[in-house]
mmCIF file of C-alpha atoms in Angstrom:
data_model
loop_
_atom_site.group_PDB
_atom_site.id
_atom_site.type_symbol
_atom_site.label_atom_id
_atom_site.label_comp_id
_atom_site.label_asym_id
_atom_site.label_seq_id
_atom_site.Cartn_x
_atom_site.Cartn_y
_atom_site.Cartn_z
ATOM 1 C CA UNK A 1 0.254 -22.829 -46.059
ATOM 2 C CA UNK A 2 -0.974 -21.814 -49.233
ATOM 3 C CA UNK A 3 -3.116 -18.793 -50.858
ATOM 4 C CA UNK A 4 -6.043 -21.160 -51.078
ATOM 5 C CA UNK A 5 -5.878 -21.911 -47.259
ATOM 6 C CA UNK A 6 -5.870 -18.081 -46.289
ATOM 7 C CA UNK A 7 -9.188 -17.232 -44.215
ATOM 8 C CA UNK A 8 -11.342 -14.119 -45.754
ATOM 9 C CA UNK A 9 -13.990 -13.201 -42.690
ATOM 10 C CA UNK A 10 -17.316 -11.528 -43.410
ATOM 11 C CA UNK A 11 -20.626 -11.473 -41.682
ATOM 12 C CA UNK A 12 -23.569 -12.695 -44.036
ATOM 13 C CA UNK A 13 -27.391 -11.186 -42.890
ATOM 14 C CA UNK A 14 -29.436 -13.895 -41.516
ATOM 15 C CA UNK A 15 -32.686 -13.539 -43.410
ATOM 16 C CA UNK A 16 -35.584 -14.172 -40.708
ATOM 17 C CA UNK A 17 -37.832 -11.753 -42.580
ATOM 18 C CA UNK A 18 -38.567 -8.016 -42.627
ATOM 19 C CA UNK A 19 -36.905 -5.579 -44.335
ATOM 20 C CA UNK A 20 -33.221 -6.863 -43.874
ATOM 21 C CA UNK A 21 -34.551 -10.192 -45.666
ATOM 22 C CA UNK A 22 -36.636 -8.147 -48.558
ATOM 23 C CA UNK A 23 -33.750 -5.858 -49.396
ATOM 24 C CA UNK A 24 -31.383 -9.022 -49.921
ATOM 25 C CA UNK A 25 -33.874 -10.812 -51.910
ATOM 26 C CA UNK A 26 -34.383 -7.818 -54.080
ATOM 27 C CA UNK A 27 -30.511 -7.348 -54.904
ATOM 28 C CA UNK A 28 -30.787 -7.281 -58.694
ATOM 29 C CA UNK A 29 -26.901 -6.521 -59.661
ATOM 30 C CA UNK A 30 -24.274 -7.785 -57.423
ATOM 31 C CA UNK A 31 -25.412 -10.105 -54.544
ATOM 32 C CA UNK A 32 -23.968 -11.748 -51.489
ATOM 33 C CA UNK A 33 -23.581 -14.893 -53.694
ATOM 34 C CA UNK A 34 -21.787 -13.038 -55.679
ATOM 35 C CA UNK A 35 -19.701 -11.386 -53.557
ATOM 36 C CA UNK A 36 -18.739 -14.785 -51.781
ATOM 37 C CA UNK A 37 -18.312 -16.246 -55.244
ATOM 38 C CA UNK A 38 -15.410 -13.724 -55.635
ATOM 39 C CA UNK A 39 -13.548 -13.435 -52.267
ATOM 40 C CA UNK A 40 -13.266 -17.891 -53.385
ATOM 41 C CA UNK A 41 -12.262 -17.227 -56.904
ATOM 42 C CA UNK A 42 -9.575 -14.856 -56.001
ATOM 43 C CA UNK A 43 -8.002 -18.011 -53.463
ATOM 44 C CA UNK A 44 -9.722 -17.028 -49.789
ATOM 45 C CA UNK A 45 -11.631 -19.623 -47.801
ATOM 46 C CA UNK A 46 -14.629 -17.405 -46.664
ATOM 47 C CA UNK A 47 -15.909 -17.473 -43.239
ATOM 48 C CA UNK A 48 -19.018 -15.845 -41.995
ATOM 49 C CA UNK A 49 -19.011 -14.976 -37.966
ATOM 50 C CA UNK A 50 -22.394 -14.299 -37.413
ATOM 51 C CA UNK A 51 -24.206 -13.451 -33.197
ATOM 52 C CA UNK A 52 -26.007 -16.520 -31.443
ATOM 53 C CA UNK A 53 -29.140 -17.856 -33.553
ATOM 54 C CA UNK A 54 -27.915 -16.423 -36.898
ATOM 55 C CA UNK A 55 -26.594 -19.229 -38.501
ATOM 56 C CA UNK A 56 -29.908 -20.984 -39.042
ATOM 57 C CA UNK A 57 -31.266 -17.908 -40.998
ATOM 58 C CA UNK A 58 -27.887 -18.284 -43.116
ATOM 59 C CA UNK A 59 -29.291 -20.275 -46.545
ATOM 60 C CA UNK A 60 -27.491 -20.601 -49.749
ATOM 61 C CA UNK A 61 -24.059 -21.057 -49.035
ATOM 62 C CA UNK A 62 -22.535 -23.758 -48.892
ATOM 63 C CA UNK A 63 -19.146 -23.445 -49.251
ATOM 64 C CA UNK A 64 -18.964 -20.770 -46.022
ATOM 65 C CA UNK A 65 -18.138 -22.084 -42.781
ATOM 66 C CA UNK A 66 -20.533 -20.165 -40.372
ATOM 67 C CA UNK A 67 -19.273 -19.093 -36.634
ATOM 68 C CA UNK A 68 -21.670 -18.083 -33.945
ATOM 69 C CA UNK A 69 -20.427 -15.531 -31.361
ATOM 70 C CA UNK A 70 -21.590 -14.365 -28.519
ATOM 71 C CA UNK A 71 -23.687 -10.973 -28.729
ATOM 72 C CA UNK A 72 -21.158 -7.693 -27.846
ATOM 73 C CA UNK A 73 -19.882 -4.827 -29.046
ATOM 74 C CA UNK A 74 -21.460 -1.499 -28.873
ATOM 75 C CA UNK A 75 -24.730 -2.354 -30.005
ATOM 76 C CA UNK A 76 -24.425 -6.157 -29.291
ATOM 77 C CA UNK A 77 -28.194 -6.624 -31.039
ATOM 78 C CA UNK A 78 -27.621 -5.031 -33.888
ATOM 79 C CA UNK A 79 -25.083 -5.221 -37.128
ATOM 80 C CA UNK A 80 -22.460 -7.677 -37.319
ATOM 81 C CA UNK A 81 -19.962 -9.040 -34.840
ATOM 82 C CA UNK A 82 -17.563 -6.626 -33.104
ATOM 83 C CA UNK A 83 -13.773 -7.255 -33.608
ATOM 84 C CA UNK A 84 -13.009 -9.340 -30.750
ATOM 85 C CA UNK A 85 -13.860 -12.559 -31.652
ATOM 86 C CA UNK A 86 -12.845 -11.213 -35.468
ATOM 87 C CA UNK A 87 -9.230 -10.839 -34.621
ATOM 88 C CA UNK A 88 -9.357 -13.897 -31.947
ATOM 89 C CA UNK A 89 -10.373 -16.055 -35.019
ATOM 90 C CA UNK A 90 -6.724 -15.285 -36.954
ATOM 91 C CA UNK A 91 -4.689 -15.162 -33.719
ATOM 92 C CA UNK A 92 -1.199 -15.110 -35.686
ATOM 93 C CA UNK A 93 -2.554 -15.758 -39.028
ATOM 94 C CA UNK A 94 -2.682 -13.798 -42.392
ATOM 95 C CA UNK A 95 -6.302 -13.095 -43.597
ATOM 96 C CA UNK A 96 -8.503 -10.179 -44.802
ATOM 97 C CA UNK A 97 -12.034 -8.877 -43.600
ATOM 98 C CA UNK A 98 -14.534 -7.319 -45.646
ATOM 99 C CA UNK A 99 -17.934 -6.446 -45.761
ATOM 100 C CA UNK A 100 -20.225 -9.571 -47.177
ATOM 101 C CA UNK A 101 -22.237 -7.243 -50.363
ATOM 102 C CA UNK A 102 -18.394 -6.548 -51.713
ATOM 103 C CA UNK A 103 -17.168 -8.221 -54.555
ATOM 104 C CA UNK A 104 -13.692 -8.464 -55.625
ATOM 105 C CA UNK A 105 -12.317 -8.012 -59.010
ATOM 106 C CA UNK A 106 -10.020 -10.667 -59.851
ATOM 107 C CA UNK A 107 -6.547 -10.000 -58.140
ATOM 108 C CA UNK A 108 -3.440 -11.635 -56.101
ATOM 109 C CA UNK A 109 -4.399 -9.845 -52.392
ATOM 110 C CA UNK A 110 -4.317 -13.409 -51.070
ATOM 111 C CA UNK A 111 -0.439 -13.826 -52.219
ATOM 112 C CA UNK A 112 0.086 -10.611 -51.147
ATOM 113 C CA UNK A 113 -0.598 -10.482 -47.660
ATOM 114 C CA UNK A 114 0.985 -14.129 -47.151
ATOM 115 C CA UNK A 115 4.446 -13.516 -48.823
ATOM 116 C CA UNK A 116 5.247 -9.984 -47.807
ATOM 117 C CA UNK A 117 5.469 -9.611 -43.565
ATOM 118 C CA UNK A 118 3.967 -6.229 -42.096
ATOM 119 C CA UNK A 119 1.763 -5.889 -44.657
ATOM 120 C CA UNK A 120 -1.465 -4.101 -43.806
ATOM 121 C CA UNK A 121 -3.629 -3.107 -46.940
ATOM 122 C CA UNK A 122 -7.143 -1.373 -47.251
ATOM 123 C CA UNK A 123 -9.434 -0.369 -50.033
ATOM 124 C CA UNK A 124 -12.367 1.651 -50.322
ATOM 125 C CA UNK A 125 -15.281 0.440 -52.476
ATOM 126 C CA UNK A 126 -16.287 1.975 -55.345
ATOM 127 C CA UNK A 127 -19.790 1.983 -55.428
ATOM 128 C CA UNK A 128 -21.953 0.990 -58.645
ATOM 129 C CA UNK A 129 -25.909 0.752 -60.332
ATOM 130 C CA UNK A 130 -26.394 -2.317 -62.152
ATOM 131 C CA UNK A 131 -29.898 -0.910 -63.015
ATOM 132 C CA UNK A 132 -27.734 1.355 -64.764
ATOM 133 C CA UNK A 133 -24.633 -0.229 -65.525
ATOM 134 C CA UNK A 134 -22.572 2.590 -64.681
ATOM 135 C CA UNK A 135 -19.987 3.638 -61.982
ATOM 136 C CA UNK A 136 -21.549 6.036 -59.143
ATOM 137 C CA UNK A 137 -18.726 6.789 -57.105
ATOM 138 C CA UNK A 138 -15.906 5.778 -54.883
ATOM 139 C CA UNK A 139 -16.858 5.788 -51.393
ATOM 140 C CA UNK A 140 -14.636 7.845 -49.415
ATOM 141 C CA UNK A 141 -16.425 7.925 -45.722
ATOM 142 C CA UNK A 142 -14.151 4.721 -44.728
ATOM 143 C CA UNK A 143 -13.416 1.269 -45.988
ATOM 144 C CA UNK A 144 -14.723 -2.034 -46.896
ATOM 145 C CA UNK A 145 -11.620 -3.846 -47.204
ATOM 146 C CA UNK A 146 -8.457 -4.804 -44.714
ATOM 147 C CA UNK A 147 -6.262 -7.542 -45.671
ATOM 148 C CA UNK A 148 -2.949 -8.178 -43.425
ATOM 149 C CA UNK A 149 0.045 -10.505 -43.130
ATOM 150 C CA UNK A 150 0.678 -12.284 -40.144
ATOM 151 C CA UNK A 151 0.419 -10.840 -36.605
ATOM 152 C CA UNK A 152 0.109 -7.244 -38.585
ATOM 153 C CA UNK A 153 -3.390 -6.815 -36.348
ATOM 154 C CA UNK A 154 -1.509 -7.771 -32.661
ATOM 155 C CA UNK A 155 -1.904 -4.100 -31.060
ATOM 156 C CA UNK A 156 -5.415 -3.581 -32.331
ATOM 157 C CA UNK A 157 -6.781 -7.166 -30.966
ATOM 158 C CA UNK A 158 -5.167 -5.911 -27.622
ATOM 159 C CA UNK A 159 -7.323 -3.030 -27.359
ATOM 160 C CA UNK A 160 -11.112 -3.474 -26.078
ATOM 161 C CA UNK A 161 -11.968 -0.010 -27.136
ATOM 162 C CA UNK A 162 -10.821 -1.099 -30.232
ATOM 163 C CA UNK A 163 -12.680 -4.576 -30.647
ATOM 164 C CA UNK A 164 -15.981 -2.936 -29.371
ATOM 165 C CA UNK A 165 -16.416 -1.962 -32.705
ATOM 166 C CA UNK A 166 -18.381 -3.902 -35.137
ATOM 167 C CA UNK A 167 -19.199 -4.722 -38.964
ATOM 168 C CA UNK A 168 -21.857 -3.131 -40.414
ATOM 169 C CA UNK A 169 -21.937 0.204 -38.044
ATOM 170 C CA UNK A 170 -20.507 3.436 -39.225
ATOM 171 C CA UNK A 171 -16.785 4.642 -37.979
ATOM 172 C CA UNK A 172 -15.316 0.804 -37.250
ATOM 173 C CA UNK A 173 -13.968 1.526 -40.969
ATOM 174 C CA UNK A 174 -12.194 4.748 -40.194
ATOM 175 C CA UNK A 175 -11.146 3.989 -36.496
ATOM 176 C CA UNK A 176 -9.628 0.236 -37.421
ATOM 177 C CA UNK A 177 -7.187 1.804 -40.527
ATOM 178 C CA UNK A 178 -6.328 5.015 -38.592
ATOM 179 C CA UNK A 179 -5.136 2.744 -35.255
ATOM 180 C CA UNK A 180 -3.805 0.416 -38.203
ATOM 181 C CA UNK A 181 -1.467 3.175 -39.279
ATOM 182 C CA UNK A 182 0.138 3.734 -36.071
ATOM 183 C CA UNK A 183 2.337 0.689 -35.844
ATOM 184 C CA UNK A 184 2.330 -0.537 -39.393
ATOM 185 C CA UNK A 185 3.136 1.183 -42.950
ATOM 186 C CA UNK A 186 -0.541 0.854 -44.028
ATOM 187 C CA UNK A 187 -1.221 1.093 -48.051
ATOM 188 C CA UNK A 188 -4.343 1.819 -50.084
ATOM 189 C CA UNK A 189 -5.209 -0.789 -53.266
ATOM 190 C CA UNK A 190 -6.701 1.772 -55.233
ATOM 191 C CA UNK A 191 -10.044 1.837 -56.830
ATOM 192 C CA UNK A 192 -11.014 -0.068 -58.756
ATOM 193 C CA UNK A 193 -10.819 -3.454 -56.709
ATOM 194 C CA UNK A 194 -13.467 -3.986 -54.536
ATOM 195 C CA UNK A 195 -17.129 -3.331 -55.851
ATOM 196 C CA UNK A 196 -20.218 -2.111 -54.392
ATOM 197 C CA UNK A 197 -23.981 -2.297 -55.100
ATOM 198 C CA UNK A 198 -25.492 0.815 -53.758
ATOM 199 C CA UNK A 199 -28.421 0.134 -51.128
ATOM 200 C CA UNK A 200 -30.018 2.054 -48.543
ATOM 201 C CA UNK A 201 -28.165 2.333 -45.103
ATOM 202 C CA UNK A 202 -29.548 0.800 -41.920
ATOM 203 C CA UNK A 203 -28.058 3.255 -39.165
ATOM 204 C CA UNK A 204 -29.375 6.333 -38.012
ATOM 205 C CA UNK A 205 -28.048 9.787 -37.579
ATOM 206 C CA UNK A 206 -27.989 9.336 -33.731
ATOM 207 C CA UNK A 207 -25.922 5.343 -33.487
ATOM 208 C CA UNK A 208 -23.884 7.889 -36.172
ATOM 209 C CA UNK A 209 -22.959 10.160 -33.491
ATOM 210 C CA UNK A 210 -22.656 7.725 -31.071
ATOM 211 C CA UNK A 211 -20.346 5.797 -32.536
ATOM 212 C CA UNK A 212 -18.319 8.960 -34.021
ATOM 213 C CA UNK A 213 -18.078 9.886 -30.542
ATOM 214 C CA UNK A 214 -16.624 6.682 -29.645
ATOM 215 C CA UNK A 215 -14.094 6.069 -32.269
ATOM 216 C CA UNK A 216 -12.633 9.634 -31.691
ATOM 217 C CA UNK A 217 -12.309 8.484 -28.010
ATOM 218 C CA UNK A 218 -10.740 5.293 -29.027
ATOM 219 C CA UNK A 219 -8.267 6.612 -31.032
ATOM 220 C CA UNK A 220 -7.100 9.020 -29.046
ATOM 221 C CA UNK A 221 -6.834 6.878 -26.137
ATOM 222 C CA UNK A 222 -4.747 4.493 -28.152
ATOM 223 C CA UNK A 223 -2.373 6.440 -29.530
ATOM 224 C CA UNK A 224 -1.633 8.416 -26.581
ATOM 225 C CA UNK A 225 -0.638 4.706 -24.747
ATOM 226 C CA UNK A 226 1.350 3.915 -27.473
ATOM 227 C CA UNK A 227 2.930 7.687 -28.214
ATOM 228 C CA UNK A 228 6.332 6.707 -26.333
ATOM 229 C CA UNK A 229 7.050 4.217 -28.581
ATOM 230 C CA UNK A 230 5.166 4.653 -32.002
ATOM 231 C CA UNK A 231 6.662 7.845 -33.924
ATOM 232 C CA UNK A 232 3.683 7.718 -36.073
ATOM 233 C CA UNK A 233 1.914 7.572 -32.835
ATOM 234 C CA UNK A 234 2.976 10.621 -31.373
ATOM 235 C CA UNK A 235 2.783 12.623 -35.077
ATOM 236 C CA UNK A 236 -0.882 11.440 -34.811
ATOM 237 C CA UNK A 237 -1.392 13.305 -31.608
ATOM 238 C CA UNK A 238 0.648 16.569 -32.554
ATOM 239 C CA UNK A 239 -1.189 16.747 -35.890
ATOM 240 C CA UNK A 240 -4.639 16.592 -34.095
ATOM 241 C CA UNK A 241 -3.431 19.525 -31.266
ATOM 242 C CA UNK A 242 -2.402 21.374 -34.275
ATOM 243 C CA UNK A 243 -5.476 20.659 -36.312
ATOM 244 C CA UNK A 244 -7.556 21.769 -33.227
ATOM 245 C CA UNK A 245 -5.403 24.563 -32.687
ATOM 246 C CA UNK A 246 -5.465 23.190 -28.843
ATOM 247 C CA UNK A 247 -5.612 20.338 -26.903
ATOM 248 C CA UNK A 248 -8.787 17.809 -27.503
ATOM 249 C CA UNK A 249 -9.470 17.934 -24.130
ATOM 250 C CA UNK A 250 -11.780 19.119 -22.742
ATOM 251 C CA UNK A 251 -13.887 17.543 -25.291
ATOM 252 C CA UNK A 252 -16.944 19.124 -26.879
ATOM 253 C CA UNK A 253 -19.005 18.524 -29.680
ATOM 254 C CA UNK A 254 -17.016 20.907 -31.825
ATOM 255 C CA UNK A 255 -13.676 19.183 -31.047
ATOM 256 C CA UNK A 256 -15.065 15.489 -31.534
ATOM 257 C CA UNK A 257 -16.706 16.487 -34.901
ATOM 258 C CA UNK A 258 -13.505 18.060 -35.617
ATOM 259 C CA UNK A 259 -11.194 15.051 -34.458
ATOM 260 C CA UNK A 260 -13.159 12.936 -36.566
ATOM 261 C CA UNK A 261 -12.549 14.647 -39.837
ATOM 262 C CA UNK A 262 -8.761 14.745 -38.943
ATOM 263 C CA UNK A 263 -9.110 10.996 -38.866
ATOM 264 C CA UNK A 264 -10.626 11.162 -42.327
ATOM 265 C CA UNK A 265 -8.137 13.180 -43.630
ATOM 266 C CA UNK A 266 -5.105 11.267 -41.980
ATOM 267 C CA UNK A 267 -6.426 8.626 -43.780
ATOM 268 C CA UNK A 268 -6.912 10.188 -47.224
ATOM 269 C CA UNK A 269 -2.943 11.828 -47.042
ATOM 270 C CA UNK A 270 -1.917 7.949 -46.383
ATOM 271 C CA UNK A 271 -3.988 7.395 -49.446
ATOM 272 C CA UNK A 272 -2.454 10.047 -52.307
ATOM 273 C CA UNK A 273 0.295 7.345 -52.182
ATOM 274 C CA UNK A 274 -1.595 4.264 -53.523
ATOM 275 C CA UNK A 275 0.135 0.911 -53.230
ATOM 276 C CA UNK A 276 1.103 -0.815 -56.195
ATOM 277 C CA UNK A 277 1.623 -4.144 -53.933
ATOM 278 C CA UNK A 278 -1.980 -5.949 -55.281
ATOM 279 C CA UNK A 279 -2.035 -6.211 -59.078
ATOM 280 C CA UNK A 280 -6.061 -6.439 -60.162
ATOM 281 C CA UNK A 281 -7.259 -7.662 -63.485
ATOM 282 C CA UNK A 282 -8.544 -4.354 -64.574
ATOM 283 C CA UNK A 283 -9.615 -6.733 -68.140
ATOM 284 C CA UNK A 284 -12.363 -8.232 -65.320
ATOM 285 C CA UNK A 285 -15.724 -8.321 -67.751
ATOM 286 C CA UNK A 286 -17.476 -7.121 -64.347
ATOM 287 C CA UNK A 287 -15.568 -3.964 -63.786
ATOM 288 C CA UNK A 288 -16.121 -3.610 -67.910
ATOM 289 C CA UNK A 289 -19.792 -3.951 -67.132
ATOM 290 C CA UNK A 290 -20.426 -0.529 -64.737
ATOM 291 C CA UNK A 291 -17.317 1.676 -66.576
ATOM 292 C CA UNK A 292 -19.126 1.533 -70.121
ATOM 293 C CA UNK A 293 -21.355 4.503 -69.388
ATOM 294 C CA UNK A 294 -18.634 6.820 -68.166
ATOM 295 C CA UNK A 295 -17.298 7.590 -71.491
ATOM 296 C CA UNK A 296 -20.982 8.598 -72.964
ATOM 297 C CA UNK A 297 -21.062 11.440 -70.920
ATOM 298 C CA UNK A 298 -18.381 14.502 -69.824
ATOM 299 C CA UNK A 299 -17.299 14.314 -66.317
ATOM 300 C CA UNK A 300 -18.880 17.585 -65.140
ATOM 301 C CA UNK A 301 -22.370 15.959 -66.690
ATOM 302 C CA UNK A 302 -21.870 12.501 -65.039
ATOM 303 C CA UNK A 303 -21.035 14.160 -61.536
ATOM 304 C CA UNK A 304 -24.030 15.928 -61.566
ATOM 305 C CA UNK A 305 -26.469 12.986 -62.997
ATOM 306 C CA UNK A 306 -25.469 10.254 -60.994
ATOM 307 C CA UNK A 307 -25.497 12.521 -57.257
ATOM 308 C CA UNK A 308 -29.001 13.403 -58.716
ATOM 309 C CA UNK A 309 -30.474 9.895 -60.376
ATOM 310 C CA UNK A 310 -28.384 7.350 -59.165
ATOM 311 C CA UNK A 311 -29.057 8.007 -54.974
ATOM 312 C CA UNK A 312 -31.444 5.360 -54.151
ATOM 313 C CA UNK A 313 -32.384 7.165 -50.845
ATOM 314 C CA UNK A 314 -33.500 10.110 -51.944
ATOM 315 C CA UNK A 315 -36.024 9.006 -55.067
ATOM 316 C CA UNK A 316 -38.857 10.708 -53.089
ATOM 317 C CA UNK A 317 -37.611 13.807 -53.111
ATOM 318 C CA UNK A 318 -38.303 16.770 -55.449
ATOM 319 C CA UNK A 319 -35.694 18.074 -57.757
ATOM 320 C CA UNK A 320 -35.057 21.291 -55.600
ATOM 321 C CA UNK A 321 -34.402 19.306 -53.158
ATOM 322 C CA UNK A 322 -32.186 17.316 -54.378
ATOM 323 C CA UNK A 323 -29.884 20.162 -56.032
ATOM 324 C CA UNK A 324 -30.128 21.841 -52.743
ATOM 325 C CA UNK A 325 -28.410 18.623 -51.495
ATOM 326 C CA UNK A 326 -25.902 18.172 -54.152
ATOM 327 C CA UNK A 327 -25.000 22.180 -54.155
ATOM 328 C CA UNK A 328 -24.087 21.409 -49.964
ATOM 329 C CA UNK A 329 -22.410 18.575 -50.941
ATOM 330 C CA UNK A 330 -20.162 20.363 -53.263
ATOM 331 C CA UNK A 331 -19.392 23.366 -50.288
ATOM 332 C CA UNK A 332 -18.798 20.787 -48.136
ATOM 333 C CA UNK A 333 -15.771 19.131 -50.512
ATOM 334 C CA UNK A 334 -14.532 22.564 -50.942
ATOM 335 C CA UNK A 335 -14.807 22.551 -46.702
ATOM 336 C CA UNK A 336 -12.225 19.912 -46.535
ATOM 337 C CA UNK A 337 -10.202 20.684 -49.102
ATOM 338 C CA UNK A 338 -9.668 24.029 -47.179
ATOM 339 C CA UNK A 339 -8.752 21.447 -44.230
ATOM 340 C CA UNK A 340 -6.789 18.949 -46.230
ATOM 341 C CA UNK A 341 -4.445 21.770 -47.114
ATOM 342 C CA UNK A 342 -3.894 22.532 -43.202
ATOM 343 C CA UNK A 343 -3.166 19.131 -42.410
ATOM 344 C CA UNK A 344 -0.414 18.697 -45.592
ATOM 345 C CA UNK A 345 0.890 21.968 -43.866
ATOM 346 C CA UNK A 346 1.167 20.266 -40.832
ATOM 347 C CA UNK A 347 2.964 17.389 -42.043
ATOM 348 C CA UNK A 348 4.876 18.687 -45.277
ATOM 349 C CA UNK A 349 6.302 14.810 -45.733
#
């Protein structure tokens, strides 16, 4: 096997109409062609697993094999396809998964995760305007990216709690690297690597809490099965107790919520150690495209213009509003700081 035979699985949006169709059409920086463009050019044969009917509303790709699934997962008629048939697809086999608007900056992931055994790595997006040509942010709720060596995924594609989860909803990108990083040494690729355009989301605050709910759950559930056996495991589940100040159960809306930013922040201490495994071609010309801007204005200024200009949910609100939002935002950083600090007292490593 070579780099150009290892499999990089997505799920392109059918367009059948509506507004899933419109907002793809009206992509005017980087688009899904683009993105597959990428994931080829940096040696991945892309494959597109896609529900039951989908493939016919799949047009302009020729070069990706499509896969049609059965309908599952927790919302089995809506987003993408859960993990199970995800991870069934690899079996043994090296491979990556990321979301279908990413594109990848030229880089040797593909070499990577074939020549090195064990190797798990993930990478956040960082999200961009083209409208603007300028850098907006990293995005630090979860990730967009995992990319593994052979049989580095076995434990996860064991677990149907696990696999229930599916691309495109919120949480399968915090609960899949946090489960991850209980039986392998899991590494960020830090930013920047994989690109984002920014776009409107398509869940709501309640599938949110649903599905927050659920990965808390799932966690929890596996680590505690594999505890005996996984040191990182067990630390998982003492750090959590201690982060709590008690034992998770019984579980309340206070404790999930809480459980869930532990996840976040196990992730994020994994993460002040970024992995120098994947070298990327920082001399891209589209990376050099979006970081022109950011030297044209001071950091405090750029912070404060982008959360404010650059949102593209929010354009209908009034100014107050909107520095009413960014003000929260900013306690709310300061919040987990204030928590981040607990959990590095926790674990002084």
């Amino acid at each position: 096997m070579t780099s150009d035979t290892i499999v990089l699985v997505t799920s392109i949006p059918p367009r059948f109409g509506g507004d899933d169709e419109a907002r793809q059409l009206s992509r005017v920086g980087l688009t899904i062609a683009d993105a597959v463009q990428s994931f080829e050019a940096n040696g991945f044969r892309v494959v597109s697993i896609n529900r039951e009917g989908e493939a016919a509303g799949i047009k302009g790709y020729p070069t990706v094999e499509i896969r049609e699934v059965p309908p599952g997962g927790v919302y089995p008629n809506k987003y993408g396809p859960n993990f199970e048939p995800l991870f069934a697809y690899f079996g043994d086999a090296p491979g990556a998964i990321v979301n279908a608007d990413i594109f990848m900056l030229r880089c040797d992931a593909a070499s990577v995760i074939l020549n090195q055994p064990g190797k798990v790595l993930l990478a956040r997006r960082l999200d961009v305007s083209s409208s603007g040509s300028s850098v907006i942010g990293s995005y630090n709720r979860g990730i967009d990216g995992l990319f593994f060596s052979a049989g580095a995924l076995a434990e996860l594609a064991a677990d149907p709690d696990v696999c229930a989860f599916q691309l495109g909803t919120p949480y399968w990108d915090v609960l899949i690297p946090v489960v991850a990083s209980l039986h392998r040494e899991v590494e960020f690729v830090p930013a920047p690597f994989l690109l984002h355009e920014i776009h409107p989301a398509r869940w709501n605050k309640v599938e949110y809490q649903g599905l927050r709910e659920k990965a808390v759950f799932a966690a929890i559930a596996h680590a505690t099965r594999w505890r005996a056996s996984r040191p990182r495991a067990d630390a998982f589940l003492k750090g959590l107790e201690g982060y709590l100040g008690g034992p998770f159960q019984p579980a309340s809306e206070r404790s999930i919520k809480d459980a869930a930013v532990y996840m976040s922040l196990w992730l994020t201490k994994i993460e002040t150690k970024p992995s120098d495994a994947v070298k990327v071609d920082l001399n891209d010309p589209v990376i050099a495209r979006f970081v022109r801007q950011i030297f044209s204005h001071t950091a405090e200024a750029l912070t404060i213009a982008k959360w404010l200009d650059a949102r593209e949910d929010d354009s209908e609100l009034p100014l107050f509003q909107k520095v009413r939002r960014f003000v929260k935002m900013m306690l709310k950083t300061r919040k987990t700081q204030r928590r981040a600090a607990r959990v590095r007292a926790l674990f002084p490593d």
